[in-house]
Tab-separated table of N, CA and C in Angstrom:
chain	number	residue	atom	x	y	z
X	1	MET	N	-17.956	-5.720	74.433
X	1	MET	CA	-19.044	-4.924	74.978
X	1	MET	C	-19.739	-5.766	76.047
X	2	THR	N	-19.746	-5.282	77.251
X	2	THR	CA	-20.317	-6.025	78.376
X	2	THR	C	-21.814	-5.718	78.526
X	3	PRO	N	-22.544	-6.600	79.218
X	3	PRO	CA	-23.962	-6.318	79.465
X	3	PRO	C	-24.166	-4.992	80.199
X	4	ASP	N	-23.301	-4.690	81.176
X	4	ASP	CA	-23.443	-3.424	81.913
X	4	ASP	C	-23.275	-2.224	80.990
X	5	ARG	N	-22.307	-2.288	80.089
X	5	ARG	CA	-22.086	-1.179	79.149
X	5	ARG	C	-23.301	-1.029	78.237
X	6	VAL	N	-23.845	-2.159	77.753
X	6	VAL	CA	-25.036	-2.116	76.897
X	6	VAL	C	-26.187	-1.451	77.641
X	7	LEU	N	-26.416	-1.877	78.878
X	7	LEU	CA	-27.522	-1.323	79.654
X	7	LEU	C	-27.318	0.157	79.952
X	8	ASN	N	-26.078	0.582	80.192
X	8	ASN	CA	-25.802	2.011	80.407
X	8	ASN	C	-26.135	2.825	79.160
X	9	VAL	N	-25.763	2.302	77.991
X	9	VAL	CA	-26.082	2.985	76.734
X	9	VAL	C	-27.598	3.066	76.565
X	10	LEU	N	-28.284	1.950	76.780
X	10	LEU	CA	-29.733	1.940	76.623
X	10	LEU	C	-30.421	2.865	77.628
X	11	ASP	N	-29.909	2.931	78.846
X	11	ASP	CA	-30.468	3.867	79.839
X	11	ASP	C	-30.336	5.305	79.353
X	12	ALA	N	-29.178	5.641	78.783
X	12	ALA	CA	-28.956	7.002	78.290
X	12	ALA	C	-29.901	7.328	77.132
X	13	LEU	N	-30.294	6.301	76.370
X	13	LEU	CA	-31.165	6.501	75.207
X	13	LEU	C	-32.645	6.307	75.528
X	14	ALA	N	-32.959	6.144	76.815
X	14	ALA	CA	-34.349	5.925	77.231
X	14	ALA	C	-35.243	7.025	76.664
X	15	GLY	N	-36.397	6.628	76.149
X	15	GLY	CA	-37.345	7.581	75.588
X	15	GLY	C	-37.163	7.798	74.092
X	16	LEU	N	-36.046	7.305	73.539
X	16	LEU	CA	-35.814	7.410	72.098
X	16	LEU	C	-36.176	6.075	71.443
X	17	ASP	N	-36.554	6.127	70.182
X	17	ASP	CA	-37.009	4.932	69.485
X	17	ASP	C	-35.810	4.149	68.963
X	18	VAL	N	-35.215	3.344	69.861
X	18	VAL	CA	-34.085	2.480	69.520
X	18	VAL	C	-34.394	1.062	69.986
X	19	TRP	N	-33.740	0.104	69.364
X	19	TRP	CA	-33.893	-1.301	69.746
X	19	TRP	C	-32.576	-2.004	69.467
X	20	VAL	N	-32.352	-3.090	70.187
X	20	VAL	CA	-31.113	-3.845	70.070
X	20	VAL	C	-31.255	-4.836	68.921
X	21	ASP	N	-30.234	-4.869	68.054
X	21	ASP	CA	-30.207	-5.889	67.018
X	21	ASP	C	-28.807	-6.478	66.975
X	22	GLY	N	-28.457	-7.196	65.930
X	22	GLY	CA	-27.149	-7.842	65.862
X	22	GLY	C	-27.020	-8.921	66.925
X	23	GLY	N	-25.792	-9.228	67.288
X	23	GLY	CA	-25.525	-10.299	68.246
X	23	GLY	C	-26.174	-10.084	69.597
X	24	TRP	N	-26.108	-8.858	70.109
X	24	TRP	CA	-26.774	-8.594	71.385
X	24	TRP	C	-28.279	-8.754	71.245
X	25	GLY	N	-28.828	-8.422	70.071
X	25	GLY	CA	-30.258	-8.596	69.847
X	25	GLY	C	-30.672	-10.052	69.904
X	26	VAL	N	-29.844	-10.926	69.327
X	26	VAL	CA	-30.129	-12.363	69.390
X	26	VAL	C	-30.044	-12.834	70.838
X	27	ASP	N	-28.991	-12.421	71.543
X	27	ASP	CA	-28.874	-12.810	72.951
X	27	ASP	C	-30.047	-12.273	73.774
X	28	ALA	N	-30.523	-11.067	73.460
X	28	ALA	CA	-31.678	-10.510	74.179
X	28	ALA	C	-32.914	-11.382	73.942
X	29	LEU	N	-33.056	-11.891	72.732
X	29	LEU	CA	-34.205	-12.760	72.434
X	29	LEU	C	-34.170	-14.052	73.247
X	30	VAL	N	-32.976	-14.619	73.442
X	30	VAL	CA	-32.887	-15.845	74.240
X	30	VAL	C	-32.794	-15.546	75.727
X	31	GLY	N	-32.572	-14.278	76.079
X	31	GLY	CA	-32.607	-13.863	77.478
X	31	GLY	C	-31.326	-14.059	78.259
X	32	ARG	N	-30.224	-14.340	77.532
X	32	ARG	CA	-28.945	-14.507	78.232
X	32	ARG	C	-27.803	-14.258	77.250
X	33	GLN	N	-26.664	-13.873	77.798
X	33	GLN	CA	-25.486	-13.687	76.957
X	33	GLN	C	-24.919	-15.054	76.592
X	34	THR	N	-24.746	-15.305	75.301
X	34	THR	CA	-24.277	-16.608	74.846
X	34	THR	C	-22.871	-16.560	74.254
X	35	ARG	N	-22.345	-15.364	74.034
X	35	ARG	CA	-21.002	-15.216	73.466
X	35	ARG	C	-20.498	-13.815	73.776
X	36	THR	N	-19.221	-13.574	73.503
X	36	THR	CA	-18.694	-12.228	73.655
X	36	THR	C	-19.127	-11.376	72.464
X	37	HIS	N	-19.209	-10.088	72.684
X	37	HIS	CA	-19.662	-9.157	71.648
X	37	HIS	C	-18.647	-8.028	71.513
X	38	GLY	N	-18.184	-7.815	70.294
X	38	GLY	CA	-17.217	-6.756	70.038
X	38	GLY	C	-17.851	-5.395	69.870
X	39	ASP	N	-19.178	-5.365	69.679
X	39	ASP	CA	-19.861	-4.097	69.478
X	39	ASP	C	-21.306	-4.216	69.943
X	40	LEU	N	-22.031	-3.137	69.772
X	40	LEU	CA	-23.463	-3.101	70.053
X	40	LEU	C	-24.136	-2.556	68.810
X	41	ASP	N	-25.064	-3.327	68.247
X	41	ASP	CA	-25.854	-2.871	67.105
X	41	ASP	C	-27.193	-2.381	67.620
X	42	LEU	N	-27.583	-1.195	67.164
X	42	LEU	CA	-28.864	-0.627	67.553
X	42	LEU	C	-29.636	-0.199	66.323
X	43	GLY	N	-30.886	-0.626	66.236
X	43	GLY	CA	-31.794	-0.049	65.265
X	43	GLY	C	-32.267	1.282	65.820
X	44	VAL	N	-32.496	2.231	64.941
X	44	VAL	CA	-32.957	3.548	65.383
X	44	VAL	C	-33.918	4.104	64.337
X	45	ALA	N	-35.025	4.657	64.817
X	45	ALA	CA	-35.954	5.320	63.910
X	45	ALA	C	-35.235	6.522	63.301
X	46	ARG	N	-35.209	6.584	61.970
X	46	ARG	CA	-34.449	7.613	61.257
X	46	ARG	C	-34.691	9.044	61.777
X	47	PRO	N	-35.929	9.435	62.112
X	47	PRO	CA	-36.134	10.799	62.607
X	47	PRO	C	-35.383	11.102	63.913
X	48	GLU	N	-34.950	10.064	64.629
X	48	GLU	CA	-34.265	10.270	65.896
X	48	GLU	C	-32.755	10.051	65.803
X	49	LEU	N	-32.245	9.794	64.601
X	49	LEU	CA	-30.831	9.484	64.439
X	49	LEU	C	-29.927	10.583	64.985
X	50	ASP	N	-30.194	11.825	64.649
X	50	ASP	CA	-29.330	12.917	65.120
X	50	ASP	C	-29.324	13.004	66.640
X	51	ARG	N	-30.481	12.848	67.253
X	51	ARG	CA	-30.573	12.898	68.725
X	51	ARG	C	-29.821	11.729	69.352
X	52	VAL	N	-29.926	10.538	68.768
X	52	VAL	CA	-29.207	9.365	69.286
X	52	VAL	C	-27.706	9.609	69.193
X	53	VAL	N	-27.237	10.120	68.065
X	53	VAL	CA	-25.809	10.423	67.909
X	53	VAL	C	-25.370	11.459	68.942
X	54	GLU	N	-26.213	12.446	69.196
X	54	GLU	CA	-25.903	13.480	70.192
X	54	GLU	C	-25.776	12.882	71.597
X	55	VAL	N	-26.724	12.026	71.982
X	55	VAL	CA	-26.682	11.389	73.303
X	55	VAL	C	-25.435	10.514	73.425
X	56	LEU	N	-25.149	9.728	72.388
X	56	LEU	CA	-23.960	8.878	72.428
X	56	LEU	C	-22.690	9.720	72.483
X	57	GLY	N	-22.703	10.867	71.841
X	57	GLY	CA	-21.569	11.793	71.936
X	57	GLY	C	-21.329	12.220	73.372
X	58	GLY	N	-22.420	12.424	74.115
X	58	GLY	CA	-22.307	12.774	75.525
X	58	GLY	C	-21.713	11.659	76.366
X	59	LEU	N	-21.771	10.430	75.840
X	59	LEU	CA	-21.170	9.280	76.528
X	59	LEU	C	-19.736	9.032	76.052
X	60	GLY	N	-19.245	9.898	75.164
X	60	GLY	CA	-17.870	9.763	74.689
X	60	GLY	C	-17.711	9.054	73.364
X	61	TYR	N	-18.803	8.802	72.664
X	61	TYR	CA	-18.739	8.139	71.359
X	61	TYR	C	-18.707	9.186	70.250
X	62	ASP	N	-17.798	8.999	69.309
X	62	ASP	CA	-17.700	9.862	68.137
X	62	ASP	C	-17.955	9.044	66.885
X	63	ILE	N	-18.503	9.687	65.867
X	63	ILE	CA	-18.721	9.006	64.590
X	63	ILE	C	-17.362	8.663	63.989
X	64	THR	N	-17.176	7.386	63.665
X	64	THR	CA	-15.920	6.934	63.066
X	64	THR	C	-16.130	6.390	61.657
X	65	ASP	N	-17.377	6.190	61.243
X	65	ASP	CA	-17.657	5.762	59.879
X	65	ASP	C	-19.097	6.104	59.541
X	66	ALA	N	-19.266	7.030	58.609
X	66	ALA	CA	-20.601	7.410	58.139
X	66	ALA	C	-20.649	7.359	56.615
X	67	ARG	N	-19.822	6.480	56.029
X	67	ARG	CA	-19.783	6.371	54.566
X	67	ARG	C	-21.113	5.900	53.997
X	68	TYR	N	-21.839	5.120	54.757
X	68	TYR	CA	-23.097	4.534	54.280
X	68	TYR	C	-24.239	5.008	55.163
X	69	LEU	N	-24.349	6.311	55.302
X	69	LEU	CA	-25.262	6.937	56.253
X	69	LEU	C	-26.699	6.427	56.146
X	70	GLN	N	-27.148	6.064	54.970
X	70	GLN	CA	-28.520	5.568	54.824
X	70	GLN	C	-28.701	4.169	55.419
X	71	VAL	N	-27.568	3.455	55.634
X	71	VAL	CA	-27.633	2.067	56.102
X	71	VAL	C	-27.078	1.902	57.511
X	72	THR	N	-25.959	2.557	57.801
X	72	THR	CA	-25.308	2.363	59.097
X	72	THR	C	-24.413	3.548	59.441
X	73	VAL	N	-24.306	3.821	60.723
X	73	VAL	CA	-23.400	4.838	61.252
X	73	VAL	C	-22.641	4.189	62.396
X	74	GLN	N	-21.325	4.232	62.321
X	74	GLN	CA	-20.484	3.612	63.344
X	74	GLN	C	-19.936	4.695	64.266
X	75	LEU	N	-20.036	4.435	65.572
X	75	LEU	CA	-19.477	5.328	66.580
X	75	LEU	C	-18.532	4.523	67.459
X	76	THR	N	-17.455	5.167	67.916
X	76	THR	CA	-16.468	4.492	68.746
X	76	THR	C	-16.058	5.444	69.860
X	77	ASP	N	-15.835	4.886	71.058
X	77	ASP	CA	-15.332	5.727	72.144
X	77	ASP	C	-13.810	5.592	72.245
X	78	VAL	N	-13.213	6.352	73.134
X	78	VAL	CA	-11.754	6.410	73.261
X	78	VAL	C	-11.155	5.048	73.631
X	79	ASP	N	-11.940	4.196	74.279
X	79	ASP	CA	-11.457	2.865	74.663
X	79	ASP	C	-11.684	1.823	73.563
X	80	GLY	N	-12.245	2.250	72.429
X	80	GLY	CA	-12.453	1.330	71.314
X	80	GLY	C	-13.784	0.612	71.321
X	81	HIS	N	-14.684	0.949	72.245
X	81	HIS	CA	-16.016	0.338	72.249
X	81	HIS	C	-16.814	0.911	71.083
X	82	ARG	N	-17.453	0.029	70.315
X	82	ARG	CA	-18.124	0.460	69.091
X	82	ARG	C	-19.626	0.220	69.164
X	83	ILE	N	-20.357	1.182	68.618
X	83	ILE	CA	-21.808	1.074	68.460
X	83	ILE	C	-22.107	1.314	66.987
X	84	ASP	N	-22.863	0.395	66.390
X	84	ASP	CA	-23.307	0.549	65.006
X	84	ASP	C	-24.793	0.854	65.020
X	85	LEU	N	-25.150	2.003	64.468
X	85	LEU	CA	-26.553	2.395	64.375
X	85	LEU	C	-27.090	2.014	63.003
X	86	HIS	N	-28.291	1.475	62.987
X	86	HIS	CA	-28.940	1.069	61.740
X	86	HIS	C	-30.261	1.834	61.623
X	87	PRO	N	-30.236	2.988	60.948
X	87	PRO	CA	-31.458	3.795	60.850
X	87	PRO	C	-32.478	3.166	59.908
X	88	SER	N	-33.743	3.287	60.272
X	88	SER	CA	-34.819	2.816	59.418
X	88	SER	C	-36.009	3.764	59.547
X	89	THR	N	-36.848	3.739	58.549
X	89	THR	CA	-37.954	4.682	58.437
X	89	THR	C	-39.225	4.102	59.052
X	90	PRO	N	-39.827	4.805	60.024
X	90	PRO	CA	-41.082	4.320	60.605
X	90	PRO	C	-42.164	4.184	59.536
X	91	MET	N	-42.972	3.114	59.659
X	91	MET	CA	-44.045	2.837	58.706
X	91	MET	C	-45.402	3.013	59.381
X	92	PRO	N	-46.400	3.445	58.600
X	92	PRO	CA	-47.755	3.524	59.172
X	92	PRO	C	-48.166	2.150	59.686
X	93	GLY	N	-48.758	2.114	60.855
X	93	GLY	CA	-49.207	0.850	61.428
X	93	GLY	C	-48.146	0.126	62.230
X	94	GLY	N	-46.942	0.687	62.328
X	94	GLY	CA	-45.891	0.076	63.139
X	94	GLY	C	-44.799	-0.561	62.310
X	95	GLY	N	-43.694	-0.794	62.944
X	95	GLY	CA	-42.530	-1.336	62.268
X	95	GLY	C	-41.795	-0.250	61.499
X	96	THR	N	-40.714	-0.658	60.856
X	96	THR	CA	-39.909	0.282	60.093
X	96	THR	C	-39.472	-0.375	58.788
X	97	GLU	N	-38.944	0.434	57.904
X	97	GLU	CA	-38.401	-0.057	56.647
X	97	GLU	C	-36.924	0.304	56.611
X	98	GLN	N	-36.087	-0.704	56.398
X	98	GLN	CA	-34.644	-0.484	56.416
X	98	GLN	C	-34.073	-0.699	55.014
X	99	LEU	N	-33.033	0.038	54.729
X	99	LEU	CA	-32.336	-0.055	53.459
X	99	LEU	C	-31.116	-0.942	53.640
X	100	ASP	N	-30.858	-1.830	52.657
X	100	ASP	CA	-29.636	-2.635	52.727
X	100	ASP	C	-28.573	-2.030	51.812
X	101	PHE	N	-27.392	-2.611	51.812
X	101	PHE	CA	-26.274	-2.061	51.048
X	101	PHE	C	-26.486	-2.133	49.536
X	102	ASP	N	-27.431	-2.956	49.087
X	102	ASP	CA	-27.727	-3.066	47.657
X	102	ASP	C	-28.818	-2.096	47.220
X	103	GLY	N	-29.314	-1.280	48.159
X	103	GLY	CA	-30.349	-0.318	47.834
X	103	GLY	C	-31.761	-0.864	47.939
X	104	ASN	N	-31.906	-2.084	48.427
X	104	ASN	CA	-33.220	-2.685	48.610
X	104	ASN	C	-33.760	-2.336	49.992
X	105	THR	N	-35.057	-2.253	50.105
X	105	THR	CA	-35.666	-2.016	51.411
X	105	THR	C	-36.360	-3.292	51.879
X	106	TYR	N	-36.440	-3.434	53.190
X	106	TYR	CA	-37.170	-4.552	53.771
X	106	TYR	C	-37.829	-4.102	55.060
X	107	PHE	N	-38.930	-4.740	55.360
X	107	PHE	CA	-39.738	-4.383	56.523
X	107	PHE	C	-39.194	-5.037	57.786
X	108	ILE	N	-39.122	-4.261	58.844
X	108	ILE	CA	-38.759	-4.767	60.162
X	108	ILE	C	-39.996	-4.626	61.051
X	109	PRO	N	-40.544	-5.751	61.531
X	109	PRO	CA	-41.698	-5.664	62.425
X	109	PRO	C	-41.349	-4.869	63.689
X	110	PRO	N	-42.360	-4.420	64.413
X	110	PRO	CA	-42.097	-3.678	65.654
X	110	PRO	C	-41.206	-4.467	66.610
X	111	ALA	N	-40.452	-3.728	67.411
X	111	ALA	CA	-39.557	-4.341	68.398
X	111	ALA	C	-40.348	-5.223	69.358
X	112	VAL	N	-39.658	-6.236	69.859
X	112	VAL	CA	-40.241	-7.168	70.829
X	112	VAL	C	-39.446	-7.078	72.124
X	113	ASP	N	-39.959	-7.720	73.156
X	113	ASP	CA	-39.285	-7.718	74.449
X	113	ASP	C	-38.172	-8.751	74.485
X	114	GLY	N	-37.058	-8.361	75.069
X	114	GLY	CA	-35.943	-9.254	75.316
X	114	GLY	C	-35.329	-8.907	76.656
X	115	ARG	N	-34.214	-9.573	76.987
X	115	ARG	CA	-33.555	-9.320	78.267
X	115	ARG	C	-32.050	-9.349	78.080
X	116	ILE	N	-31.399	-8.367	78.683
X	116	ILE	CA	-29.940	-8.326	78.751
X	116	ILE	C	-29.571	-8.086	80.205
X	117	GLY	N	-28.692	-8.921	80.733
X	117	GLY	CA	-28.303	-8.778	82.134
X	117	GLY	C	-29.488	-8.806	83.067
X	118	GLY	N	-30.527	-9.554	82.695
X	118	GLY	CA	-31.722	-9.657	83.521
X	118	GLY	C	-32.680	-8.489	83.374
X	119	GLN	N	-32.310	-7.480	82.584
X	119	GLN	CA	-33.138	-6.283	82.431
X	119	GLN	C	-33.920	-6.342	81.118
X	120	PRO	N	-35.170	-5.875	81.132
X	120	PRO	CA	-35.941	-5.863	79.892
X	120	PRO	C	-35.390	-4.832	78.905
X	121	VAL	N	-35.339	-5.215	77.633
X	121	VAL	CA	-34.900	-4.323	76.561
X	121	VAL	C	-35.795	-4.548	75.347
X	122	ARG	N	-35.846	-3.565	74.478
X	122	ARG	CA	-36.538	-3.712	73.189
X	122	ARG	C	-35.524	-4.276	72.201
X	123	CYS	N	-35.949	-5.255	71.413
X	123	CYS	CA	-35.019	-5.835	70.448
X	123	CYS	C	-35.733	-6.209	69.152
X	124	MET	N	-34.919	-6.386	68.132
X	124	MET	CA	-35.417	-6.752	66.816
X	124	MET	C	-35.991	-8.169	66.869
X	125	PRO	N	-37.168	-8.388	66.278
X	125	PRO	CA	-37.755	-9.733	66.275
X	125	PRO	C	-36.875	-10.741	65.532
X	126	ALA	N	-37.049	-12.003	65.859
X	126	ALA	CA	-36.236	-13.070	65.264
X	126	ALA	C	-36.331	-13.087	63.747
X	127	SER	N	-37.513	-12.848	63.192
X	127	SER	CA	-37.664	-12.882	61.728
X	127	SER	C	-36.795	-11.821	61.062
X	128	ALA	N	-36.735	-10.644	61.647
X	128	ALA	CA	-35.912	-9.565	61.089
X	128	ALA	C	-34.432	-9.838	61.339
X	129	GLN	N	-34.111	-10.448	62.471
X	129	GLN	CA	-32.722	-10.835	62.736
X	129	GLN	C	-32.246	-11.797	61.653
X	130	ARG	N	-33.102	-12.764	61.335
X	130	ARG	CA	-32.745	-13.738	60.311
X	130	ARG	C	-32.517	-13.015	58.972
X	131	ARG	N	-33.387	-12.084	58.616
X	131	ARG	CA	-33.264	-11.339	57.357
X	131	ARG	C	-31.961	-10.533	57.326
X	132	SER	N	-31.562	-9.988	58.461
X	132	SER	CA	-30.351	-9.162	58.490
X	132	SER	C	-29.080	-9.993	58.342
X	133	HIS	N	-29.204	-11.305	58.454
X	133	HIS	CA	-28.058	-12.205	58.285
X	133	HIS	C	-27.975	-12.756	56.861
X	134	GLN	N	-28.564	-12.061	55.908
X	134	GLN	CA	-28.507	-12.515	54.518
X	134	GLN	C	-27.558	-11.636	53.716
X	135	GLY	N	-26.976	-12.227	52.686
X	135	GLY	CA	-26.210	-11.446	51.729
X	135	GLY	C	-24.728	-11.310	52.016
X	136	TYR	N	-24.207	-12.079	52.945
X	136	TYR	CA	-22.766	-12.037	53.211
X	136	TYR	C	-22.303	-13.389	53.726
X	137	GLU	N	-20.997	-13.598	53.675
X	137	GLU	CA	-20.430	-14.856	54.152
X	137	GLU	C	-20.377	-14.842	55.680
X	138	PHE	N	-20.896	-15.906	56.276
X	138	PHE	CA	-20.974	-15.971	57.729
X	138	PHE	C	-19.600	-16.110	58.380
X	139	ARG	N	-19.459	-15.380	59.471
X	139	ARG	CA	-18.331	-15.545	60.377
X	139	ARG	C	-18.781	-16.520	61.463
X	140	PRO	N	-17.870	-17.017	62.291
X	140	PRO	CA	-18.292	-17.960	63.348
X	140	PRO	C	-19.402	-17.409	64.241
X	141	GLN	N	-19.347	-16.130	64.582
X	141	GLN	CA	-20.391	-15.568	65.447
X	141	GLN	C	-21.743	-15.509	64.735
X	142	ASP	N	-21.746	-15.379	63.411
X	142	ASP	CA	-23.005	-15.382	62.671
X	142	ASP	C	-23.620	-16.785	62.659
X	143	VAL	N	-22.782	-17.800	62.494
X	143	VAL	CA	-23.260	-19.188	62.564
X	143	VAL	C	-23.888	-19.434	63.930
X	144	HIS	N	-23.213	-18.989	64.982
X	144	HIS	CA	-23.724	-19.132	66.348
X	144	HIS	C	-25.092	-18.455	66.478
X	145	ASP	N	-25.184	-17.208	66.002
X	145	ASP	CA	-26.442	-16.464	66.112
X	145	ASP	C	-27.565	-17.150	65.333
X	146	MET	N	-27.259	-17.654	64.139
X	146	MET	CA	-28.285	-18.333	63.341
X	146	MET	C	-28.767	-19.611	64.040
X	147	GLN	N	-27.868	-20.323	64.703
X	147	GLN	CA	-28.275	-21.503	65.450
X	147	GLN	C	-29.224	-21.128	66.578
X	148	LEU	N	-28.944	-20.017	67.247
X	148	LEU	CA	-29.844	-19.547	68.307
X	148	LEU	C	-31.201	-19.155	67.730
X	149	LEU	N	-31.207	-18.495	66.569
X	149	LEU	CA	-32.468	-18.127	65.932
X	149	LEU	C	-33.264	-19.376	65.555
X	150	ASP	N	-32.579	-20.423	65.106
X	150	ASP	CA	-33.254	-21.696	64.815
X	150	ASP	C	-33.891	-22.260	66.081
X	151	GLU	N	-33.162	-22.189	67.208
X	151	GLU	CA	-33.695	-22.678	68.477
X	151	GLU	C	-34.923	-21.880	68.900
X	152	ILE	N	-34.886	-20.568	68.701
X	152	ILE	CA	-36.040	-19.718	69.027
X	152	ILE	C	-37.231	-20.136	68.176
X	153	ASP	N	-36.998	-20.320	66.878
X	153	ASP	CA	-38.083	-20.739	65.984
X	153	ASP	C	-38.663	-22.084	66.408
X	154	LEU	N	-37.800	-23.034	66.734
X	154	LEU	CA	-38.275	-24.352	67.160
X	154	LEU	C	-39.079	-24.266	68.450
X	155	ALA	N	-38.616	-23.434	69.367
X	155	ALA	CA	-39.313	-23.278	70.639
X	155	ALA	C	-40.701	-22.672	70.443
X	156	HIS	N	-40.872	-21.899	69.363
X	156	HIS	CA	-42.167	-21.280	69.082
X	156	HIS	C	-42.934	-22.038	68.000
X	157	GLY	N	-42.489	-23.261	67.682
X	157	GLY	CA	-43.211	-24.113	66.743
X	157	GLY	C	-43.143	-23.670	65.291
X	158	ARG	N	-42.107	-22.882	64.953
X	158	ARG	CA	-42.023	-22.389	63.575
X	158	ARG	C	-41.031	-23.171	62.733
X	159	GLY	N	-40.262	-24.062	63.340
X	159	GLY	CA	-39.242	-24.780	62.578
X	159	GLY	C	-38.063	-23.874	62.302
X	160	GLY	N	-36.907	-24.450	62.090
X	160	GLY	CA	-35.701	-23.669	61.825
X	160	GLY	C	-35.741	-23.077	60.443
X	161	GLY	N	-35.043	-21.946	60.283
X	161	GLY	CA	-35.043	-21.303	58.985
X	161	GLY	C	-33.711	-21.322	58.303
X	162	GLY	N	-32.723	-21.986	58.833
X	162	GLY	CA	-31.445	-21.889	58.189
X	162	GLY	C	-30.623	-23.060	58.429
């Protein structure tokens, strides 16, 4: 997934409550692409999930996995580009509450500013990114992302978390 493709998707979703998470979300927090990305992860406010799926359908993406609809919806286009949507419930006062695969909920603070391809984007805060990397065995790209999150924490005087 290239920065241009990510930005095209985000442009199409303008005005909808979505934010970048996953690997692209970490790269958005540091303001530059640091590795290749096989997909695009997007957080989405649950009330807008159907509309987001509809817009992505207009871009040629079809649902290819909705087995865990409360946690994630996977869409893929004819060329194999994949978008994973992570729906969460808006909370009073801001932020959202997301469900994990074990049925637990956790709070995601409001989206923060990041940059992809030099363009401003909304992305998941570092604290929530760190939380989303719990509960599974890390792949090399997850180790890379966690190291970047540690660097972000150090740069903001919070110390590394992992």
